[in-house]
Amino acid sequence: TSDIHSRLFPYRFVPGRIDQDYGLLKDEGPYGGIARIGAIIKEQRARASRSLWLDSGDCFQGAPVFNQWRGEAEFRALSGLGLDGAVLGNHEFDGGSNNLYEQIVNWAGFPLLAANYYFENPDAPTAPKLREVVQPFQFYDMDGVKVAAIGMANQSSMTSIFEGGNSLGIRPLDDAETVRSYVALLRPAADLVVLVSHLGLDEDEGLAPSQVRDTNIALPAQGVDIIFGGHLHIVLNPPKTINVDENGHPTLLVHSGAFAKYVGRLDVVVRMGEDNADPTRRSYVKAFTYDNLPVSCGARARPEDPCPNPADVETTALLQEYALELQRMMDLDGVFAYVNAPKEAKIMRSHASGGDSQLGNLVARAMQRRPGVDADYAITNSLAIRADFEHGPLTLEDMYNVFPFENSITIMFLSGVEVRETLDFVARKSSERGCRVQAQIAGLSFKMVCGAEPHAEDIYIGDGCRKSDGSIDTDACRELVDEGLYRVAVNDYIAAGGSGFRVLKSNTSKQNTGIALRAALVDYLRSFPDCDPTLPDATDPGRTILEKYGPIPCL
């Protein structure tokens, strides 16, 4: 498993084409949930005399249960189900090092791995001592087959660890050298060496496997049998064979998706060697099969029928106290707005042309116009938006699908030169992705030029800058001035340099408002006009939207 992101309870969403291709079918929701994962794990383990369950990180952050209990429920559930080991993901640090240390000490019944972090030993007695509870590797003896699992934790999204004296108390170690040194140490004693990795680039999340450039592939694979990758939120089915050494020993790369939607089962036949210290005589993977098992409710005649797919009873009982408390605190199923798109249509997080999206524009506008923010323009990375707005009612749970992470609005002042450099970076980054724009913007217009020398041109500040013929309406907008100063709203992730936005990271005028993008969008949508009282509800055609939900805004 990987990137569970606190999806401990089943949730609603509409699977896209890629999810459907991997077996997560429409009308079989709700999807996910750790109790259903538990049932799958127990069923699969009952079929195998040797089994190992590893997780590639980011079990924290992405649902209200984490916001309230900071990882307690996640670690308790995974421990109860018998997780054998997990690498640290970047979101495990979302509550800070102290929180992570406390959750591990109190609730983690499995080893946490990170070989490529050096944990400083702070003098302050109250500082977190992660070096005491996180280890570089774990050995498993599986009925005579010895497996060494090395943890490779994230660095691309953990930008602060590269700065001296950072608050997390972590110094990054070179990934390639880390792998080489631990493989040299462990290979003589191990029949299989696996990397449990959360190294994948954050800016690649959400792309199809053919579009992904996974940094795991660049790791030295000599002596490594399997890499279980995470952070990319993708599925590789079948797994990739990324290396076959001179002795014919392969290295497999496995990704099993995210948000508790899948459990990946990899079966390997191990050819047992005579001497694992000798590369020509060591054990290796002779053959393998892989199955990506969808975590869903299952097919049923009517949506209101019980789910045929089982959930683990003990895990369900464990989570009941958390579910009841969440229900008391917030109404996740409460409808606050309605997407009045044409039948079977939706408000998209991406656009077929690769340009800006409907939902992206909506999110950026909500940031820009938030009272107290009132920016000249707003920009957010495209992949901060994780789901479409489907036709029909909008609930708070839907908003968590769109914004699973707690990104907030940051205000900063950028010179015209900094604005231009930021947009040039967007063009360069987008050019690497088939000229699919990697940022969503409101209050600004520019032409993105891809090709040999990607750059931004025709940059104008204002709304409605483009006329129908593509020319600039100079009455509505003003041209960017290099010497000018502009008030800009961005999300806190790219403000800190996430996804490579180094110009924003180096700016010293940043002020984090603490206003979540999710809250800003909810409030903005509530300002829309109410639905026509005669409009029928798509989910209940016999009643109007007004009759079913009361007066609510329509998009």
PDB file of C-alpha atoms in Angstrom, residues 88 97 100-102 104-105 108 110-114 117-136 169:
ATOM      1  CA  LEU A  88       8.365   7.930   6.260  1.00  0.00           C
ATOM      2  CA  SER A  97       8.561  16.310  14.393  1.00  0.00           C
ATOM      3  CA  LEU A 100       5.408  12.347  14.647  1.00  0.00           C
ATOM      4  CA  TYR A 101       7.619  11.204  17.523  1.00  0.00           C
ATOM      5  CA  GLU A 102       4.669  11.033  19.923  1.00  0.00           C
ATOM      6  CA  ILE A 104       5.204   6.580  16.794  1.00  0.00           C
ATOM      7  CA  VAL A 105       5.954   6.054  20.486  1.00  0.00           C
ATOM      8  CA  ALA A 108       3.009   2.528  15.948  1.00  0.00           C
ATOM      9  CA  PHE A 110       5.529  -1.502  13.192  1.00  0.00           C
ATOM     10  CA  PRO A 111       8.970  -0.127  12.219  1.00  0.00           C
ATOM     11  CA  LEU A 112       9.241   3.291  10.542  1.00  0.00           C
ATOM     12  CA  LEU A 113      12.094   3.410   8.013  1.00  0.00           C
ATOM     13  CA  ALA A 114      14.309   6.198   6.620  1.00  0.00           C
ATOM     14  CA  TYR A 117      17.837  10.970   6.754  1.00  0.00           C
ATOM     15  CA  TYR A 118      20.393  11.870   9.382  1.00  0.00           C
ATOM     16  CA  PHE A 119      18.483  12.683  12.566  1.00  0.00           C
ATOM     17  CA  GLU A 120      20.248  15.186  14.759  1.00  0.00           C
ATOM     18  CA  ASN A 121      20.312  14.483  18.481  1.00  0.00           C
ATOM     19  CA  PRO A 122      19.060  17.748  20.019  1.00  0.00           C
ATOM     20  CA  ASP A 123      20.254  18.948  23.401  1.00  0.00           C
ATOM     21  CA  ALA A 124      16.838  20.201  24.495  1.00  0.00           C
ATOM     22  CA  PRO A 125      15.067  17.473  26.504  1.00  0.00           C
ATOM     23  CA  THR A 126      11.690  18.389  24.991  1.00  0.00           C
ATOM     24  CA  ALA A 127      12.903  18.167  21.365  1.00  0.00           C
ATOM     25  CA  PRO A 128      11.859  15.121  19.320  1.00  0.00           C
ATOM     26  CA  LYS A 129      14.381  12.288  19.219  1.00  0.00           C
ATOM     27  CA  LEU A 130      13.308  10.648  15.984  1.00  0.00           C
ATOM     28  CA  ARG A 131      16.618   8.795  15.739  1.00  0.00           C
ATOM     29  CA  GLU A 132      15.368   6.634  18.621  1.00  0.00           C
ATOM     30  CA  VAL A 133      12.189   5.522  16.827  1.00  0.00           C
ATOM     31  CA  VAL A 134      13.084   5.561  13.106  1.00  0.00           C
ATOM     32  CA  GLN A 135      15.518   3.050  11.654  1.00  0.00           C
ATOM     33  CA  PRO A 136      17.242   2.778   8.270  1.00  0.00           C
ATOM     34  CA  GLY A 169      16.036  18.127  13.032  1.00  0.00           C
TER      35      GLY A 169
END
